[in-house]
Each structure stands twice: as structure tokens, then as C-alpha cells.
Amino acid sequence: MEDKKVRSELESYIDSYMNLLPDMLKQHEGKWTVFAGKEPLGFWNSLGEAAEAGYEAYGNVSMLIREISQEYIKYGKYGKPVIIPAKYLKDLEDKLN
């Protein structure tokens, strides 16, 4: 049941991202953003900065961290996947705790 809830949340974050993407591209192309609701938390220069801000704002919950990129217009709402090494996430968790 938890997996369905997480997938549903992530789908809603992706849909929000896609709805706002044309406007975000005008001012924030190339930046990273965090969604854990219908609006972006903010905009950062790197994945690491966005991940840290998302974790600090929301804690250990499902969230979407994405670059603001034309790629999602070209490839659709899933775009090309971003791979985050597990070690990076563990290091981030250790740093924030």
C-alpha cells in the first residue's frame, strides 16, 4: 500500500512540475527545483543544493528533485532519469542528522 501512495504522490509532483515548466523555463532554466506539493520549494544551482534544501524543509519524505530543462518537453514528463548514488544519499543523511 505504501508503494502506491508514494507513486501517487510522485505522479502528482511530476504533473505539477510539468504544468509549471513553461513558466519556470523562462526564468530558471538550468536550475534545480524541489516539489513536495503543487508549488516549487525554490530554485538552486545544483542537485546537491536542491536535495539538501528539500530534506531540510520536508524531512525524509517523498519529493521530486528535478532540473528545469527543455528535456522534459522533448522527452515527456519522465525525461531522462537522474541517477543518484546511494552513497551520496547516505552522506547527505549523515550530514543532516
CSV table of N, CA and C in Angstrom, one decimal:
chain,number,residue,atom,x,y,z
A,1,MET,N,0.8,-1.2,0.0
A,1,MET,CA,0.0,0.0,0.0
A,1,MET,C,0.9,1.3,0.0
A,2,GLU,N,1.9,1.2,0.8
A,2,GLU,CA,2.8,2.4,0.9
A,2,GLU,C,3.4,2.7,-0.5
A,3,ASP,N,3.8,1.7,-1.3
A,3,ASP,CA,4.4,2.0,-2.6
A,3,ASP,C,3.4,2.7,-3.5
A,4,LYS,N,2.1,2.4,-3.5
A,4,LYS,CA,1.1,3.0,-4.3
A,4,LYS,C,0.9,4.5,-3.8
A,5,LYS,N,1.0,4.7,-2.5
A,5,LYS,CA,0.9,6.1,-2.0
A,5,LYS,C,2.1,6.9,-2.5
A,6,VAL,N,3.3,6.4,-2.4
A,6,VAL,CA,4.5,7.1,-2.9
A,6,VAL,C,4.4,7.4,-4.3
A,7,ARG,N,4.0,6.4,-5.1
A,7,ARG,CA,3.9,6.6,-6.6
A,7,ARG,C,2.9,7.7,-6.9
A,8,SER,N,1.8,7.6,-6.2
A,8,SER,CA,0.7,8.6,-6.5
A,8,SER,C,1.2,10.0,-6.1
A,9,GLU,N,1.9,10.2,-5.0
A,9,GLU,CA,2.5,11.5,-4.6
A,9,GLU,C,3.5,11.9,-5.7
A,10,LEU,N,4.4,11.1,-6.1
A,10,LEU,CA,5.4,11.5,-7.1
A,10,LEU,C,4.7,11.8,-8.4
A,11,GLU,N,3.7,11.1,-8.8
A,11,GLU,CA,3.0,11.4,-10.0
A,11,GLU,C,2.4,12.8,-9.9
A,12,SER,N,1.8,13.2,-8.8
A,12,SER,CA,1.2,14.5,-8.6
A,12,SER,C,2.3,15.6,-8.6
A,13,TYR,N,3.5,15.3,-8.1
A,13,TYR,CA,4.6,16.3,-8.1
A,13,TYR,C,5.1,16.4,-9.6
A,14,ILE,N,5.2,15.3,-10.3
A,14,ILE,CA,5.6,15.4,-11.7
A,14,ILE,C,4.6,16.2,-12.5
A,15,ASP,N,3.3,16.0,-12.3
A,15,ASP,CA,2.3,16.7,-13.0
A,15,ASP,C,2.4,18.2,-12.7
A,16,SER,N,2.6,18.6,-11.4
A,16,SER,CA,2.7,20.0,-11.1
A,16,SER,C,3.9,20.6,-11.7
A,17,TYR,N,5.1,19.8,-11.7
A,17,TYR,CA,6.3,20.3,-12.4
A,17,TYR,C,6.0,20.6,-13.9
A,18,MET,N,5.3,19.6,-14.6
A,18,MET,CA,5.1,19.8,-16.0
A,18,MET,C,4.1,21.0,-16.3
A,19,ASN,N,3.2,21.2,-15.4
A,19,ASN,CA,2.2,22.3,-15.6
A,19,ASN,C,3.0,23.6,-15.5
A,20,LEU,N,3.9,23.7,-14.6
A,20,LEU,CA,4.7,25.0,-14.4
A,20,LEU,C,5.9,25.1,-15.2
A,21,LEU,N,6.3,24.0,-15.9
A,21,LEU,CA,7.6,24.0,-16.6
A,21,LEU,C,7.7,25.2,-17.6
A,22,PRO,N,6.7,25.5,-18.5
A,22,PRO,CA,6.9,26.6,-19.4
A,22,PRO,C,7.3,27.9,-18.7
A,23,ASP,N,6.6,28.2,-17.6
A,23,ASP,CA,6.9,29.4,-16.9
A,23,ASP,C,8.3,29.3,-16.2
A,24,MET,N,8.6,28.2,-15.6
A,24,MET,CA,9.9,28.1,-14.9
A,24,MET,C,11.1,28.2,-15.9
A,25,LEU,N,10.9,27.7,-17.1
A,25,LEU,CA,11.9,27.7,-18.1
A,25,LEU,C,12.3,29.2,-18.4
A,26,LYS,N,11.4,30.1,-18.4
A,26,LYS,CA,11.6,31.5,-18.7
A,26,LYS,C,12.6,32.1,-17.8
A,27,GLN,N,12.6,31.8,-16.5
A,27,GLN,CA,13.5,32.4,-15.5
A,27,GLN,C,14.5,31.5,-14.9
A,28,HIS,N,14.3,30.2,-14.9
A,28,HIS,CA,15.1,29.3,-14.1
A,28,HIS,C,15.7,28.2,-14.9
A,29,GLU,N,15.7,28.2,-16.2
A,29,GLU,CA,16.3,27.1,-17.0
A,29,GLU,C,17.7,26.8,-16.5
A,30,GLY,N,18.0,25.5,-16.3
A,30,GLY,CA,19.3,25.0,-15.8
A,30,GLY,C,19.4,24.9,-14.3
A,31,LYS,N,18.5,25.5,-13.6
A,31,LYS,CA,18.4,25.4,-12.1
A,31,LYS,C,17.8,24.1,-11.7
A,32,TRP,N,17.8,23.8,-10.5
A,32,TRP,CA,17.2,22.6,-9.9
A,32,TRP,C,16.1,23.1,-9.0
A,33,THR,N,15.0,22.3,-8.9
A,33,THR,CA,13.9,22.6,-8.1
A,33,THR,C,13.4,21.4,-7.3
A,34,VAL,N,12.6,21.6,-6.3
A,34,VAL,CA,12.1,20.6,-5.4
A,34,VAL,C,10.6,20.8,-5.3
A,35,PHE,N,9.8,19.7,-5.6
A,35,PHE,CA,8.4,19.6,-5.4
A,35,PHE,C,8.0,18.6,-4.3
A,36,ALA,N,7.2,19.0,-3.4
A,36,ALA,CA,6.6,18.1,-2.4
A,36,ALA,C,5.2,18.5,-2.2
A,37,GLY,N,4.6,19.1,-3.3
A,37,GLY,CA,3.3,19.7,-3.3
A,37,GLY,C,3.1,20.2,-4.7
A,38,LYS,N,2.2,21.2,-4.8
A,38,LYS,CA,1.8,21.7,-6.1
A,38,LYS,C,2.7,22.9,-6.6
A,39,GLU,N,3.5,23.4,-5.6
A,39,GLU,CA,4.4,24.6,-5.9
A,39,GLU,C,5.8,24.2,-5.7
A,40,PRO,N,6.8,24.8,-6.4
A,40,PRO,CA,8.2,24.5,-6.1
A,40,PRO,C,8.6,25.1,-4.8
A,41,LEU,N,9.5,24.4,-4.1
A,41,LEU,CA,10.1,25.0,-2.9
A,41,LEU,C,11.0,26.1,-3.2
A,42,GLY,N,11.7,26.1,-4.3
A,42,GLY,CA,12.7,27.1,-4.7
A,42,GLY,C,13.5,26.6,-5.8
A,43,PHE,N,14.6,27.3,-6.1
A,43,PHE,CA,15.5,27.0,-7.2
A,43,PHE,C,16.9,27.1,-6.8
A,44,TRP,N,17.7,26.1,-7.2
A,44,TRP,CA,19.1,26.0,-6.8
A,44,TRP,C,20.0,25.7,-8.0
A,45,ASN,N,21.3,26.0,-7.8
A,45,ASN,CA,22.3,25.8,-8.9
A,45,ASN,C,22.7,24.3,-9.1
A,46,SER,N,22.5,23.5,-8.1
A,46,SER,CA,22.9,22.1,-8.2
A,46,SER,C,21.9,21.1,-7.6
A,47,LEU,N,22.0,19.9,-8.0
A,47,LEU,CA,21.2,18.8,-7.4
A,47,LEU,C,21.4,18.7,-5.9
A,48,GLY,N,22.7,18.8,-5.5
A,48,GLY,CA,23.0,18.7,-4.1
A,48,GLY,C,22.4,19.8,-3.3
A,49,GLU,N,22.4,21.0,-3.8
A,49,GLU,CA,21.8,22.1,-3.0
A,49,GLU,C,20.3,21.9,-2.9
A,50,ALA,N,19.7,21.5,-4.0
A,50,ALA,CA,18.2,21.3,-4.0
A,50,ALA,C,17.9,20.1,-3.1
A,51,ALA,N,18.6,19.0,-3.1
A,51,ALA,CA,18.4,17.9,-2.2
A,51,ALA,C,18.5,18.3,-0.8
A,52,GLU,N,19.5,19.0,-0.4
A,52,GLU,CA,19.7,19.5,0.9
A,52,GLU,C,18.6,20.4,1.4
A,53,ALA,N,18.2,21.3,0.5
A,53,ALA,CA,17.1,22.2,0.9
A,53,ALA,C,15.8,21.4,1.1
A,54,GLY,N,15.5,20.5,0.2
A,54,GLY,CA,14.3,19.7,0.3
A,54,GLY,C,14.3,18.9,1.6
A,55,TYR,N,15.4,18.3,1.9
A,55,TYR,CA,15.5,17.5,3.1
A,55,TYR,C,15.3,18.4,4.3
A,56,GLU,N,15.9,19.5,4.3
A,56,GLU,CA,15.8,20.5,5.5
A,56,GLU,C,14.3,21.0,5.6
A,57,ALA,N,13.7,21.2,4.5
A,57,ALA,CA,12.3,21.7,4.5
A,57,ALA,C,11.3,20.7,4.8
A,58,TYR,N,11.4,19.5,4.3
A,58,TYR,CA,10.4,18.5,4.4
A,58,TYR,C,10.8,17.2,5.2
A,59,GLY,N,12.0,17.1,5.4
A,59,GLY,CA,12.5,15.8,6.1
A,59,GLY,C,12.6,14.7,5.2
A,60,ASN,N,12.5,13.5,5.7
A,60,ASN,CA,12.6,12.3,5.0
A,60,ASN,C,11.3,11.8,4.4
A,61,VAL,N,10.8,12.5,3.4
A,61,VAL,CA,9.6,12.2,2.7
A,61,VAL,C,9.8,12.1,1.2
A,62,SER,N,8.8,11.7,0.5
A,62,SER,CA,8.8,11.6,-1.0
A,62,SER,C,8.8,13.1,-1.5
A,63,MET,N,9.7,13.3,-2.4
A,63,MET,CA,9.7,14.6,-3.1
A,63,MET,C,10.4,14.5,-4.5
A,64,LEU,N,10.1,15.4,-5.3
A,64,LEU,CA,10.6,15.4,-6.7
A,64,LEU,C,11.7,16.4,-6.7
A,65,ILE,N,12.9,16.0,-7.1
A,65,ILE,CA,14.0,17.0,-7.3
A,65,ILE,C,14.4,16.9,-8.8
A,66,ARG,N,14.3,18.0,-9.5
A,66,ARG,CA,14.5,18.0,-11.0
A,66,ARG,C,15.1,19.2,-11.5
A,67,GLU,N,15.9,19.0,-12.5
A,67,GLU,CA,16.5,20.2,-13.2
A,67,GLU,C,15.3,20.8,-14.1
A,68,ILE,N,15.4,22.1,-14.2
A,68,ILE,CA,14.4,22.8,-15.0
A,68,ILE,C,15.0,22.8,-16.4
A,69,SER,N,14.5,21.9,-17.3
A,69,SER,CA,15.1,21.6,-18.6
A,69,SER,C,14.1,21.4,-19.7
A,70,GLN,N,14.5,21.8,-20.9
A,70,GLN,CA,13.7,21.6,-22.1
A,70,GLN,C,13.6,20.1,-22.4
A,71,GLU,N,14.4,19.3,-21.8
A,71,GLU,CA,14.4,17.8,-22.0
A,71,GLU,C,13.1,17.2,-21.7
A,72,TYR,N,12.4,17.8,-20.7
A,72,TYR,CA,11.1,17.2,-20.3
A,72,TYR,C,10.0,17.6,-21.3
A,73,ILE,N,10.2,18.6,-22.1
A,73,ILE,CA,9.3,19.0,-23.2
A,73,ILE,C,9.6,18.0,-24.3
A,74,LYS,N,10.8,17.8,-24.6
A,74,LYS,CA,11.2,16.9,-25.7
A,74,LYS,C,10.9,15.4,-25.4
A,75,TYR,N,11.2,14.9,-24.2
A,75,TYR,CA,11.1,13.5,-23.9
A,75,TYR,C,9.8,13.1,-23.1
A,76,GLY,N,9.1,14.1,-22.7
A,76,GLY,CA,7.9,13.8,-21.9
A,76,GLY,C,8.2,14.0,-20.4
A,77,LYS,N,7.1,13.7,-19.6
A,77,LYS,CA,7.2,14.0,-18.2
A,77,LYS,C,8.2,13.2,-17.4
A,78,TYR,N,8.7,12.1,-17.9
A,78,TYR,CA,9.7,11.3,-17.2
A,78,TYR,C,11.1,11.7,-17.7
A,79,GLY,N,11.3,12.3,-18.8
A,79,GLY,CA,12.6,12.7,-19.3
A,79,GLY,C,13.6,11.6,-19.2
A,80,LYS,N,14.9,12.0,-19.1
A,80,LYS,CA,16.0,11.0,-18.9
A,80,LYS,C,16.2,10.9,-17.4
A,81,PRO,N,16.3,9.7,-16.9
A,81,PRO,CA,16.5,9.5,-15.4
A,81,PRO,C,17.8,10.1,-14.9
A,82,VAL,N,17.7,10.6,-13.7
A,82,VAL,CA,18.9,11.1,-12.9
A,82,VAL,C,19.2,10.0,-12.0
A,83,ILE,N,20.4,9.6,-12.0
A,83,ILE,CA,20.9,8.5,-11.1
A,83,ILE,C,21.6,9.1,-9.9
A,84,ILE,N,21.2,8.9,-8.7
A,84,ILE,CA,21.8,9.4,-7.5
A,84,ILE,C,22.5,8.2,-6.8
A,85,PRO,N,23.8,8.2,-6.7
A,85,PRO,CA,24.4,7.0,-6.0
A,85,PRO,C,23.9,7.0,-4.5
A,86,ALA,N,23.7,5.8,-4.0
A,86,ALA,CA,23.2,5.6,-2.7
A,86,ALA,C,24.2,6.2,-1.7
A,87,LYS,N,25.5,6.1,-1.9
A,87,LYS,CA,26.5,6.7,-1.0
A,87,LYS,C,26.2,8.2,-0.8
A,88,TYR,N,25.9,8.9,-1.9
A,88,TYR,CA,25.6,10.3,-1.8
A,88,TYR,C,24.4,10.6,-0.8
A,89,LEU,N,23.4,9.8,-1.0
A,89,LEU,CA,22.2,10.0,-0.1
A,89,LEU,C,22.5,9.7,1.3
A,90,LYS,N,23.3,8.6,1.6
A,90,LYS,CA,23.7,8.3,2.9
A,90,LYS,C,24.6,9.4,3.5
A,91,ASP,N,25.5,9.9,2.7
A,91,ASP,CA,26.4,11.0,3.2
A,91,ASP,C,25.5,12.2,3.5
A,92,LEU,N,24.5,12.5,2.7
A,92,LEU,CA,23.6,13.7,3.0
A,92,LEU,C,22.8,13.4,4.3
A,93,GLU,N,22.3,12.2,4.4
A,93,GLU,CA,21.6,11.9,5.6
A,93,GLU,C,22.4,12.1,6.9
A,94,ASP,N,23.7,11.6,6.8
A,94,ASP,CA,24.6,11.7,7.9
A,94,ASP,C,24.9,13.1,8.3
A,95,LYS,N,25.1,13.9,7.2
A,95,LYS,CA,25.4,15.4,7.4
A,95,LYS,C,24.3,16.1,8.1
A,96,LEU,N,23.0,15.8,7.7
A,96,LEU,CA,21.9,16.5,8.2
A,96,LEU,C,21.4,16.0,9.6
A,97,ASN,N,21.9,14.8,10.0
A,97,ASN,CA,21.5,14.3,11.3
A,97,ASN,C,22.4,14.7,12.4
